[in-house]
mmCIF file of C-alpha atoms and ligand atoms in Angstrom:
data_model
loop_
_atom_site.group_PDB
_atom_site.id
_atom_site.type_symbol
_atom_site.label_atom_id
_atom_site.label_comp_id
_atom_site.label_asym_id
_atom_site.label_seq_id
_atom_site.Cartn_x
_atom_site.Cartn_y
_atom_site.Cartn_z
ATOM 1 C CA MET A 383 135.696 88.026 120.042
ATOM 2 C CA SER A 384 138.810 86.384 121.288
ATOM 3 C CA ASP A 385 141.006 86.952 124.267
ATOM 4 C CA ASN A 386 143.430 89.687 123.206
ATOM 5 C CA THR A 387 146.531 87.913 124.382
ATOM 6 C CA GLU A 388 146.982 85.701 121.317
ATOM 7 C CA VAL A 389 145.738 87.988 118.599
ATOM 8 C CA ASN A 390 147.841 88.457 115.475
ATOM 9 C CA TYR A 391 147.621 92.155 114.660
ATOM 10 C CA GLY A 392 149.827 91.852 111.563
ATOM 11 C CA PRO A 393 150.723 95.297 110.185
ATOM 12 C CA LEU A 394 148.649 97.009 112.888
ATOM 13 C CA ALA A 395 150.730 95.697 115.800
ATOM 14 C CA GLY A 396 153.118 98.633 115.736
ATOM 15 C CA LEU A 397 150.291 101.147 116.124
ATOM 16 C CA ILE A 398 149.394 100.027 119.634
ATOM 17 C CA GLY A 399 150.465 102.659 122.146
ATOM 18 C CA VAL A 400 150.265 106.381 122.735
ATOM 19 C CA TRP A 401 151.514 108.843 120.109
ATOM 20 C CA SER A 402 151.843 112.598 120.193
ATOM 21 C CA GLY A 403 153.026 115.296 117.837
ATOM 22 C CA ASN A 404 153.000 119.080 117.636
ATOM 23 C CA LYS A 405 153.821 119.767 113.982
ATOM 24 C CA GLY A 406 150.321 119.393 112.556
ATOM 25 C CA THR A 407 148.898 121.575 109.801
ATOM 26 C CA ASP A 408 145.202 121.719 108.984
ATOM 27 C CA LEU A 409 143.536 123.571 106.122
ATOM 28 C CA ALA A 410 139.857 124.080 106.907
ATOM 29 C CA PRO A 411 137.077 125.779 104.962
ATOM 30 C CA GLU A 412 135.854 129.304 105.663
ATOM 31 C CA PRO A 413 133.006 131.032 103.825
ATOM 32 C CA ASP A 414 135.467 133.384 102.133
ATOM 33 C CA GLY A 415 138.631 131.307 101.981
ATOM 34 C CA THR A 416 140.858 128.953 103.955
ATOM 35 C CA GLU A 417 141.683 128.768 107.651
ATOM 36 C CA THR A 418 145.141 127.384 108.469
ATOM 37 C CA ASN A 419 145.541 125.764 111.881
ATOM 38 C CA GLU A 420 148.808 124.642 113.399
ATOM 39 C CA TYR A 421 148.020 121.879 115.865
ATOM 40 C CA TYR A 422 149.223 119.318 118.371
ATOM 41 C CA GLU A 423 147.546 116.037 119.105
ATOM 42 C CA THR A 424 147.521 112.731 120.933
ATOM 43 C CA ILE A 425 146.368 109.455 119.408
ATOM 44 C CA THR A 426 145.947 106.429 121.673
ATOM 45 C CA PHE A 427 145.705 103.017 119.998
ATOM 46 C CA THR A 428 144.580 100.028 122.051
ATOM 47 C CA GLU A 429 144.096 96.360 121.263
ATOM 48 C CA ALA A 430 140.547 95.456 120.240
ATOM 49 C CA GLY A 431 141.073 91.730 119.643
ATOM 50 C CA ASP A 432 139.795 89.816 116.653
ATOM 51 C CA VAL A 433 136.403 88.843 115.273
ATOM 52 C CA SER A 434 135.133 86.339 112.753
ATOM 53 C CA ASN A 435 132.429 87.352 110.300
ATOM 54 C CA ALA A 436 130.009 84.768 108.886
ATOM 55 C CA GLU A 437 132.500 82.144 110.014
ATOM 56 C CA GLU A 438 134.697 83.047 107.072
ATOM 57 C CA GLN A 439 136.448 86.334 107.558
ATOM 58 C CA VAL A 440 138.879 86.958 110.404
ATOM 59 C CA ILE A 441 139.576 90.565 111.283
ATOM 60 C CA SER A 442 142.033 91.916 113.835
ATOM 61 C CA ALA A 443 141.364 95.417 115.088
ATOM 62 C CA VAL A 444 142.936 98.223 117.045
ATOM 63 C CA HIS A 445 140.820 100.988 118.487
ATOM 64 C CA TYR A 446 142.001 104.596 118.647
ATOM 65 C CA MET A 447 141.029 107.939 120.099
ATOM 66 C CA GLN A 448 142.435 111.151 118.678
ATOM 67 C CA LYS A 449 142.347 114.594 120.221
ATOM 68 C CA VAL A 450 143.625 117.602 118.273
ATOM 69 C CA GLN A 451 144.260 121.078 119.725
ATOM 70 C CA ARG A 452 145.177 124.375 118.091
ATOM 71 C CA ILE A 453 148.660 125.526 119.118
ATOM 72 C CA SER A 454 147.733 129.203 119.359
ATOM 73 C CA ASN A 455 144.914 128.835 121.922
ATOM 74 C CA ASP A 456 144.749 125.145 122.987
ATOM 75 C CA LYS A 457 141.193 124.879 121.667
ATOM 76 C CA VAL A 458 140.125 121.341 120.746
ATOM 77 C CA ILE A 459 139.533 121.559 116.996
ATOM 78 C CA HIS A 460 139.021 117.892 116.186
ATOM 79 C CA GLN A 461 138.093 114.650 117.916
ATOM 80 C CA GLU A 462 137.893 111.293 116.269
ATOM 81 C CA THR A 463 137.512 107.668 117.241
ATOM 82 C CA GLY A 464 137.471 104.458 115.276
ATOM 83 C CA TYR A 465 139.189 101.243 114.363
ATOM 84 C CA TRP A 466 141.959 100.145 112.070
ATOM 85 C CA MET A 467 141.272 96.603 110.894
ATOM 86 C CA TRP A 468 143.315 93.998 109.068
ATOM 87 C CA GLU A 469 141.881 91.001 107.300
ATOM 88 C CA GLN A 470 144.342 88.193 107.564
ATOM 89 C CA ASP A 471 143.414 86.241 104.410
ATOM 90 C CA SER A 472 143.225 89.053 101.900
ATOM 91 C CA ASN A 473 145.665 91.396 103.649
ATOM 92 C CA GLN A 474 143.097 94.151 103.159
ATOM 93 C CA VAL A 475 142.977 96.981 105.672
ATOM 94 C CA MET A 476 139.963 99.018 106.713
ATOM 95 C CA HIS A 477 139.683 102.215 108.695
ATOM 96 C CA SER A 478 136.369 103.124 110.286
ATOM 97 C CA LEU A 479 135.996 106.468 112.008
ATOM 98 C CA THR A 480 133.437 108.824 113.378
ATOM 99 C CA ILE A 481 133.637 112.502 114.287
ATOM 100 C CA PRO A 482 131.183 114.525 116.370
ATOM 101 C CA ARG A 483 129.812 116.496 113.430
ATOM 102 C CA GLY A 484 127.366 113.762 112.402
ATOM 103 C CA MET A 485 129.754 111.985 110.092
ATOM 104 C CA ALA A 486 131.287 108.502 109.743
ATOM 105 C CA VAL A 487 133.612 106.858 107.249
ATOM 106 C CA LEU A 488 134.455 103.284 106.337
ATOM 107 C CA ALA A 489 137.575 103.460 104.203
ATOM 108 C CA GLY A 490 139.313 100.463 102.654
ATOM 109 C CA GLY A 491 142.686 99.857 101.100
ATOM 110 C CA SER A 492 146.016 98.156 101.418
ATOM 111 C CA PHE A 493 149.450 98.401 102.996
ATOM 112 C CA LYS A 494 153.040 98.006 101.877
ATOM 113 C CA GLU A 495 155.783 96.872 104.158
ATOM 114 C CA ALA A 496 159.370 98.021 103.618
ATOM 115 C CA GLU A 497 161.492 99.931 106.119
ATOM 116 C CA ASN A 498 158.195 101.494 107.241
ATOM 117 C CA ILE A 499 154.642 100.256 106.826
ATOM 118 C CA THR A 500 152.548 102.467 104.542
ATOM 119 C CA PHE A 501 148.762 102.226 104.736
ATOM 120 C CA ASP A 502 146.591 103.737 101.988
ATOM 121 C CA VAL A 503 142.817 103.866 102.401
ATOM 122 C CA GLN A 504 139.981 105.738 100.793
ATOM 123 C CA ALA A 505 136.226 106.116 100.710
ATOM 124 C CA SER A 506 133.953 108.051 98.423
ATOM 125 C CA ILE A 507 130.354 109.018 98.027
ATOM 126 C CA ASP A 508 130.557 107.312 94.610
ATOM 127 C CA SER A 509 132.127 104.074 95.830
ATOM 128 C CA LYS A 510 130.008 100.966 96.111
ATOM 129 C CA ASP A 511 132.432 99.470 98.646
ATOM 130 C CA TRP A 512 133.875 102.176 100.896
ATOM 131 C CA GLN A 513 131.301 104.661 101.987
ATOM 132 C CA LEU A 514 130.575 107.821 103.921
ATOM 133 C CA VAL A 515 127.635 108.375 106.268
ATOM 134 C CA GLN A 516 126.505 111.874 107.192
ATOM 135 C CA SER A 517 123.579 113.640 108.746
ATOM 136 C CA PRO A 518 120.974 115.332 106.529
ATOM 137 C CA PHE A 519 122.337 118.714 107.666
ATOM 138 C CA MET A 520 125.892 117.875 106.652
ATOM 139 C CA ARG A 521 124.756 116.335 103.374
ATOM 140 C CA GLU A 522 123.033 119.622 102.613
ATOM 141 C CA LYS A 523 125.564 122.145 103.965
ATOM 142 C CA ALA A 524 129.010 120.570 104.323
ATOM 143 C CA LYS A 525 128.906 117.359 102.332
ATOM 144 C CA LEU A 526 131.860 114.966 102.564
ATOM 145 C CA LYS A 527 132.466 113.600 99.054
ATOM 146 C CA GLU A 528 135.749 111.783 99.422
ATOM 147 C CA TYR A 529 138.197 110.673 102.101
ATOM 148 C CA VAL A 530 141.809 109.728 101.269
ATOM 149 C CA GLN A 531 144.388 108.890 103.898
ATOM 150 C CA GLN A 532 147.964 107.664 104.001
ATOM 151 C CA LEU A 533 149.604 106.544 107.230
ATOM 152 C CA ILE A 534 153.312 105.784 107.503
ATOM 153 C CA LEU A 535 154.310 103.749 110.534
ATOM 154 C CA GLY A 536 157.930 103.482 111.624
ATOM 155 C CA GLU A 537 159.257 102.050 114.838
ATOM 156 C CA ASN A 538 158.827 105.256 116.819
ATOM 157 C CA SER A 539 157.288 107.617 114.322
ATOM 158 C CA LEU A 540 153.813 107.823 112.826
ATOM 159 C CA SER A 541 152.994 110.252 109.989
ATOM 160 C CA TYR A 542 149.770 110.825 108.149
ATOM 161 C CA THR A 543 148.306 112.934 105.405
ATOM 162 C CA GLN A 544 144.587 113.054 104.735
ATOM 163 C CA THR A 545 142.236 114.881 102.439
ATOM 164 C CA MET A 546 138.529 115.270 102.983
ATOM 165 C CA VAL A 547 136.886 116.651 99.846
ATOM 166 C CA LEU A 548 134.003 118.817 101.032
ATOM 167 C CA ASP A 549 131.166 120.487 99.192
ATOM 168 C CA ILE A 550 130.707 123.581 101.375
ATOM 169 C CA TYR A 551 129.886 127.280 100.926
ATOM 170 C CA GLY A 552 129.004 126.650 97.279
ATOM 171 C CA ARG A 553 132.380 125.252 96.294
ATOM 172 C CA VAL A 554 134.514 122.134 96.539
ATOM 173 C CA PHE A 555 137.197 122.426 99.205
ATOM 174 C CA ASP A 556 140.105 120.076 99.988
ATOM 175 C CA HIS A 557 140.179 119.957 103.801
ATOM 176 C CA THR A 558 143.647 118.560 104.545
ATOM 177 C CA ASP A 559 145.663 117.510 107.575
ATOM 178 C CA GLN A 560 149.166 116.276 108.131
ATOM 179 C CA ASN A 561 151.282 115.517 111.132
ATOM 180 C CA THR A 562 154.169 113.393 112.395
ATOM 181 C CA LEU A 563 153.853 111.871 115.847
ATOM 182 C CA GLN A 564 156.323 110.173 118.153
ATOM 183 C CA ARG A 565 155.700 107.180 120.335
ATOM 184 C CA GLN A 566 155.343 108.178 124.001
HETATM 185 C C1 LIG B 1028 143.474 116.367 112.225
HETATM 186 C C2 LIG B 1028 142.249 116.264 111.760
HETATM 187 C C3 LIG B 1028 141.282 117.397 111.592
HETATM 188 C C4 LIG B 1028 141.365 118.694 112.022
HETATM 189 C C5 LIG B 1028 142.467 119.359 112.805
HETATM 190 C C6 LIG B 1028 140.162 119.353 111.576
HETATM 191 C C7 LIG B 1028 139.860 120.682 111.821
HETATM 192 C C8 LIG B 1028 138.774 121.359 111.314
HETATM 193 C C9 LIG B 1028 138.491 122.757 111.498
HETATM 194 C C10 LIG B 1028 139.365 123.725 112.303
HETATM 195 C C11 LIG B 1028 137.367 123.046 110.829
HETATM 196 C C12 LIG B 1028 136.686 124.414 110.722
HETATM 197 C C13 LIG B 1028 135.622 124.502 111.777
HETATM 198 C C14 LIG B 1028 134.907 125.831 111.742
HETATM 199 O O1 LIG B 1028 135.376 126.774 111.137
HETATM 200 O O2 LIG B 1028 133.850 125.898 112.355
HETATM 201 C C15 LIG B 1028 136.916 121.820 110.217
HETATM 202 C C16 LIG B 1028 135.793 121.689 109.452
HETATM 203 C C17 LIG B 1028 135.300 120.501 108.971
HETATM 204 N N1 LIG B 1028 135.873 119.259 109.118
HETATM 205 FE FE1 LIG B 1028 137.627 118.880 109.959
HETATM 206 N N2 LIG B 1028 139.379 118.467 110.902
HETATM 207 C C18 LIG B 1028 140.024 117.262 110.884
HETATM 208 C C19 LIG B 1028 139.584 116.088 110.320
HETATM 209 C C20 LIG B 1028 138.371 115.927 109.737
HETATM 210 C C21 LIG B 1028 137.853 114.672 109.263
HETATM 211 C C22 LIG B 1028 138.585 113.331 109.383
HETATM 212 C C23 LIG B 1028 136.630 114.932 108.731
HETATM 213 C C24 LIG B 1028 135.639 114.009 108.113
HETATM 214 C C25 LIG B 1028 135.770 112.710 108.009
HETATM 215 C C26 LIG B 1028 136.394 116.346 108.859
HETATM 216 C C27 LIG B 1028 135.267 117.003 108.431
HETATM 217 C C28 LIG B 1028 135.060 118.343 108.517
HETATM 218 C C29 LIG B 1028 133.890 119.017 107.970
HETATM 219 C C30 LIG B 1028 132.751 118.354 107.229
HETATM 220 C C31 LIG B 1028 134.056 120.364 108.240
HETATM 221 C C32 LIG B 1028 133.126 121.506 107.804
HETATM 222 C C33 LIG B 1028 132.322 122.002 108.933
HETATM 223 C C34 LIG B 1028 132.306 123.523 108.976
HETATM 224 O O3 LIG B 1028 133.371 124.155 108.817
HETATM 225 O O4 LIG B 1028 131.260 124.071 109.180
HETATM 226 N N3 LIG B 1028 137.481 116.927 109.478
HETATM 227 N N4 LIG B 1028 137.776 120.812 110.541
#
Protein backbone atom coordinates (compact mmCIF):
# COMPACT_ATOMS: atom_id res chain seq x y z
CA MET A 1 0.00 0.00 0.00
CA SER A 2 1.31 3.40 -0.83
CA ASP A 3 0.90 6.77 0.75
CA ASN A 4 -2.33 8.16 -0.71
CA THR A 5 -0.90 11.52 -1.62
CA GLU A 6 0.68 10.47 -4.92
CA VAL A 7 -1.80 7.90 -6.11
CA ASN A 8 -3.11 8.09 -9.66
CA TYR A 9 -6.81 7.29 -9.42
CA GLY A 10 -7.38 7.62 -13.18
CA PRO A 11 -11.10 7.51 -14.01
CA LEU A 12 -11.99 7.01 -10.34
CA ALA A 13 -10.56 10.35 -9.18
CA GLY A 14 -13.81 12.21 -9.74
CA LEU A 15 -15.74 9.84 -7.48
CA ILE A 16 -13.93 10.91 -4.33
CA GLY A 17 -16.25 12.97 -2.14
CA VAL A 18 -19.74 12.89 -0.71
CA TRP A 19 -22.77 12.50 -2.99
CA SER A 20 -26.46 12.62 -2.24
CA GLY A 21 -29.67 12.29 -4.20
CA ASN A 22 -33.38 11.96 -3.52
CA LYS A 23 -34.78 10.77 -6.85
CA GLY A 24 -34.10 7.06 -6.44
CA THR A 25 -36.45 4.31 -7.59
CA ASP A 26 -36.13 0.71 -6.45
CA LEU A 27 -38.14 -2.27 -7.65
CA ALA A 28 -37.92 -5.06 -5.08
CA PRO A 29 -39.46 -8.53 -5.00
CA GLU A 30 -42.58 -9.42 -3.03
CA PRO A 31 -44.11 -12.90 -2.81
CA ASP A 32 -47.07 -11.77 -4.91
CA GLY A 33 -45.58 -9.01 -7.04
CA THR A 34 -43.31 -5.97 -6.98
CA GLU A 35 -42.66 -3.37 -4.30
CA THR A 36 -41.72 0.09 -5.59
CA ASN A 37 -39.65 2.26 -3.27
CA GLU A 38 -38.82 5.90 -3.82
CA TYR A 39 -35.60 6.63 -1.97
CA TYR A 40 -32.89 9.07 -1.01
CA GLU A 41 -29.31 8.18 -0.30
CA THR A 42 -25.78 9.27 0.52
CA ILE A 43 -22.66 7.68 -0.94
CA THR A 44 -19.27 8.64 0.50
CA PHE A 45 -16.19 7.76 -1.56
CA THR A 46 -12.76 8.00 0.06
CA GLU A 47 -9.25 7.39 -1.19
CA ALA A 48 -7.97 3.86 -0.53
CA GLY A 49 -4.53 4.22 -2.12
CA ASP A 50 -2.95 1.70 -4.46
CA VAL A 51 -1.70 -1.86 -4.19
CA SER A 52 0.53 -4.10 -6.26
CA ASN A 53 -0.43 -7.72 -6.80
CA ALA A 54 2.24 -10.38 -7.39
CA GLU A 55 4.58 -7.53 -8.23
CA GLU A 56 2.86 -7.18 -11.59
CA GLN A 57 -0.53 -5.61 -11.29
CA VAL A 58 -1.06 -2.11 -9.93
CA ILE A 59 -4.54 -1.26 -8.72
CA SER A 60 -5.82 2.08 -7.46
CA ALA A 61 -8.91 1.95 -5.29
CA VAL A 62 -11.57 4.14 -3.78
CA HIS A 63 -13.69 2.91 -0.91
CA TYR A 64 -17.36 3.81 -0.55
CA MET A 65 -20.22 3.53 1.90
CA GLN A 66 -23.81 3.84 0.73
CA LYS A 67 -26.89 4.36 2.84
CA VAL A 68 -30.34 4.31 1.25
CA GLN A 69 -33.59 5.40 2.94
CA ARG A 70 -37.21 5.18 1.85
CA ILE A 71 -38.72 8.63 1.28
CA SER A 72 -42.11 7.76 2.75
CA ASN A 73 -40.88 6.66 6.21
CA ASP A 74 -37.08 7.26 6.37
CA LYS A 75 -36.48 3.55 6.92
CA VAL A 76 -33.01 2.35 5.87
CA ILE A 77 -33.75 -0.08 3.04
CA HIS A 78 -30.24 -0.73 1.78
CA GLN A 79 -26.65 -0.47 2.97
CA GLU A 80 -23.62 -1.30 0.93
CA THR A 81 -19.87 -0.93 1.13
CA GLY A 82 -17.06 -1.79 -1.23
CA TYR A 83 -14.36 -0.60 -3.55
CA TRP A 84 -14.11 0.67 -7.08
CA MET A 85 -10.75 -0.33 -8.53
CA TRP A 86 -8.84 0.64 -11.65
CA GLU A 87 -5.99 -1.33 -13.11
CA GLN A 88 -3.60 1.08 -14.71
CA ASP A 89 -2.07 -1.22 -17.36
CA SER A 90 -5.20 -2.81 -18.76
CA ASN A 91 -7.58 0.05 -17.95
CA GLN A 92 -9.93 -2.56 -16.50
CA VAL A 93 -12.25 -1.54 -13.69
CA MET A 94 -13.58 -3.71 -10.89
CA HIS A 95 -16.32 -3.12 -8.36
CA SER A 96 -16.41 -5.20 -5.21
CA LEU A 97 -19.32 -4.83 -2.82
CA THR A 98 -20.98 -6.46 0.10
CA ILE A 99 -24.44 -6.03 1.59
CA PRO A 100 -25.68 -7.19 5.00
CA ARG A 101 -27.86 -9.97 3.62
CA GLY A 102 -24.98 -12.44 3.33
CA MET A 103 -24.02 -11.47 -0.18
CA ALA A 104 -20.93 -10.14 -2.00
CA VAL A 105 -20.11 -9.32 -5.60
CA LEU A 106 -16.92 -8.86 -7.58
CA ALA A 107 -17.94 -7.28 -10.86
CA GLY A 108 -15.55 -6.41 -13.68
CA GLY A 109 -15.76 -4.27 -16.77
CA SER A 110 -14.58 -1.15 -18.50
CA PHE A 111 -15.10 2.59 -18.77
CA LYS A 112 -15.48 5.13 -21.55
CA GLU A 113 -14.43 8.70 -21.21
CA ALA A 114 -16.21 11.45 -23.15
CA GLU A 115 -18.00 14.44 -21.65
CA ASN A 116 -18.81 12.09 -18.75
CA ILE A 117 -17.10 8.90 -17.65
CA THR A 118 -19.30 5.82 -18.07
CA PHE A 119 -18.43 2.67 -16.12
CA ASP A 120 -20.01 -0.67 -17.05
CA VAL A 121 -19.47 -3.71 -14.84
CA GLN A 122 -21.10 -7.07 -14.40
CA ALA A 123 -20.88 -10.36 -12.56
CA SER A 124 -22.78 -13.58 -12.96
CA ILE A 125 -23.22 -16.93 -11.33
CA ASP A 126 -22.15 -18.40 -14.70
CA SER A 127 -19.05 -16.25 -15.15
CA LYS A 128 -15.64 -17.76 -14.57
CA ASP A 129 -14.15 -14.31 -13.94
CA TRP A 130 -16.64 -12.07 -12.14
CA GLN A 131 -18.47 -13.86 -9.41
CA LEU A 132 -21.11 -13.67 -6.72
CA VAL A 133 -20.80 -15.04 -3.19
CA GLN A 134 -23.87 -15.73 -1.08
CA SER A 135 -24.87 -17.55 2.05
CA PRO A 136 -26.46 -21.01 1.82
CA PHE A 137 -29.78 -19.44 2.87
CA MET A 138 -29.70 -16.86 0.10
CA ARG A 139 -28.56 -19.42 -2.46
CA GLU A 140 -31.61 -21.46 -1.53
CA LYS A 141 -34.25 -18.74 -1.06
CA ALA A 142 -33.21 -15.51 -2.78
CA LYS A 143 -30.39 -16.44 -5.13
CA LEU A 144 -28.50 -13.65 -6.90
CA LYS A 145 -27.84 -14.84 -10.47
CA GLU A 146 -26.54 -11.73 -12.15
CA TYR A 147 -25.40 -8.20 -11.33
CA VAL A 148 -25.20 -5.47 -14.00
CA GLN A 149 -24.36 -1.87 -13.21
CA GLN A 150 -23.72 1.32 -15.14
CA LEU A 151 -22.36 4.43 -13.46
CA ILE A 152 -22.16 7.80 -15.20
CA LEU A 153 -19.84 10.31 -13.57
CA GLY A 154 -19.98 13.99 -14.47
CA GLU A 155 -18.26 16.84 -12.72
CA ASN A 156 -20.99 17.30 -10.12
CA SER A 157 -23.45 14.58 -10.96
CA LEU A 158 -23.35 10.82 -10.49
CA SER A 159 -26.05 8.55 -11.95
CA TYR A 160 -26.40 4.81 -11.81
CA THR A 161 -28.67 2.04 -12.94
CA GLN A 162 -28.30 -1.50 -11.68
CA THR A 163 -30.09 -4.79 -12.07
CA MET A 164 -29.79 -7.72 -9.72
CA VAL A 165 -31.39 -10.80 -11.26
CA LEU A 166 -32.84 -12.80 -8.38
CA ASP A 167 -34.32 -16.26 -8.18
CA ILE A 168 -36.89 -15.71 -5.42
CA TYR A 169 -40.44 -16.85 -4.58
CA GLY A 170 -40.29 -19.43 -7.37
CA ARG A 171 -39.63 -16.95 -10.16
CA VAL A 172 -36.89 -14.82 -11.68
CA PHE A 173 -37.16 -11.18 -10.67
CA ASP A 174 -35.21 -8.15 -11.94
CA HIS A 175 -34.48 -6.14 -8.78
CA THR A 176 -33.54 -2.71 -10.15
CA ASP A 177 -32.34 0.62 -8.81
CA GLN A 178 -31.61 3.98 -10.31
CA ASN A 179 -30.71 7.37 -8.97
CA THR A 180 -28.90 10.61 -9.78
CA LEU A 181 -26.79 12.17 -7.05
CA GLN A 182 -25.15 15.56 -6.68
CA ARG A 183 -21.78 16.30 -5.20
CA GLN A 184 -22.09 17.80 -1.71
C1 LIG B 1 -30.12 1.17 -4.07
C2 LIG B 1 -29.90 -0.12 -3.89
C3 LIG B 1 -30.87 -1.09 -3.31
C4 LIG B 1 -32.08 -0.87 -2.69
C5 LIG B 1 -32.77 0.44 -2.42
C6 LIG B 1 -32.60 -2.17 -2.34
C7 LIG B 1 -33.81 -2.38 -1.69
C8 LIG B 1 -34.38 -3.61 -1.44
C9 LIG B 1 -35.66 -3.83 -0.84
C10 LIG B 1 -36.61 -2.72 -0.36
C11 LIG B 1 -35.87 -5.15 -0.79
C12 LIG B 1 -37.11 -5.87 -0.24
C13 LIG B 1 -36.86 -6.25 1.18
C14 LIG B 1 -38.04 -6.95 1.80
O1 LIG B 1 -39.13 -6.91 1.27
O2 LIG B 1 -37.84 -7.55 2.84
C15 LIG B 1 -34.71 -5.79 -1.36
C16 LIG B 1 -34.53 -7.13 -1.49
C17 LIG B 1 -33.37 -7.74 -1.92
N1 LIG B 1 -32.23 -7.10 -2.35
FE1 LIG B 1 -32.00 -5.15 -2.58
N2 LIG B 1 -31.72 -3.14 -2.73
C18 LIG B 1 -30.66 -2.53 -3.32
C19 LIG B 1 -29.54 -3.13 -3.85
C20 LIG B 1 -29.28 -4.46 -3.79
C21 LIG B 1 -28.06 -5.08 -4.22
C22 LIG B 1 -26.85 -4.31 -4.77
C23 LIG B 1 -28.21 -6.41 -4.01
C24 LIG B 1 -27.25 -7.53 -4.26
C25 LIG B 1 -26.02 -7.40 -4.70
C26 LIG B 1 -29.52 -6.63 -3.48
C27 LIG B 1 -30.05 -7.85 -3.14
C28 LIG B 1 -31.31 -8.06 -2.67
C29 LIG B 1 -31.87 -9.38 -2.42
C30 LIG B 1 -31.17 -10.69 -2.64
C31 LIG B 1 -33.16 -9.17 -1.97
C32 LIG B 1 -34.20 -10.25 -1.63
C33 LIG B 1 -34.37 -10.40 -0.17
C34 LIG B 1 -35.84 -10.47 0.21
O3 LIG B 1 -36.65 -9.67 -0.30
O4 LIG B 1 -36.17 -11.30 1.01
N3 LIG B 1 -30.16 -5.41 -3.35
N4 LIG B 1 -33.81 -4.83 -1.73
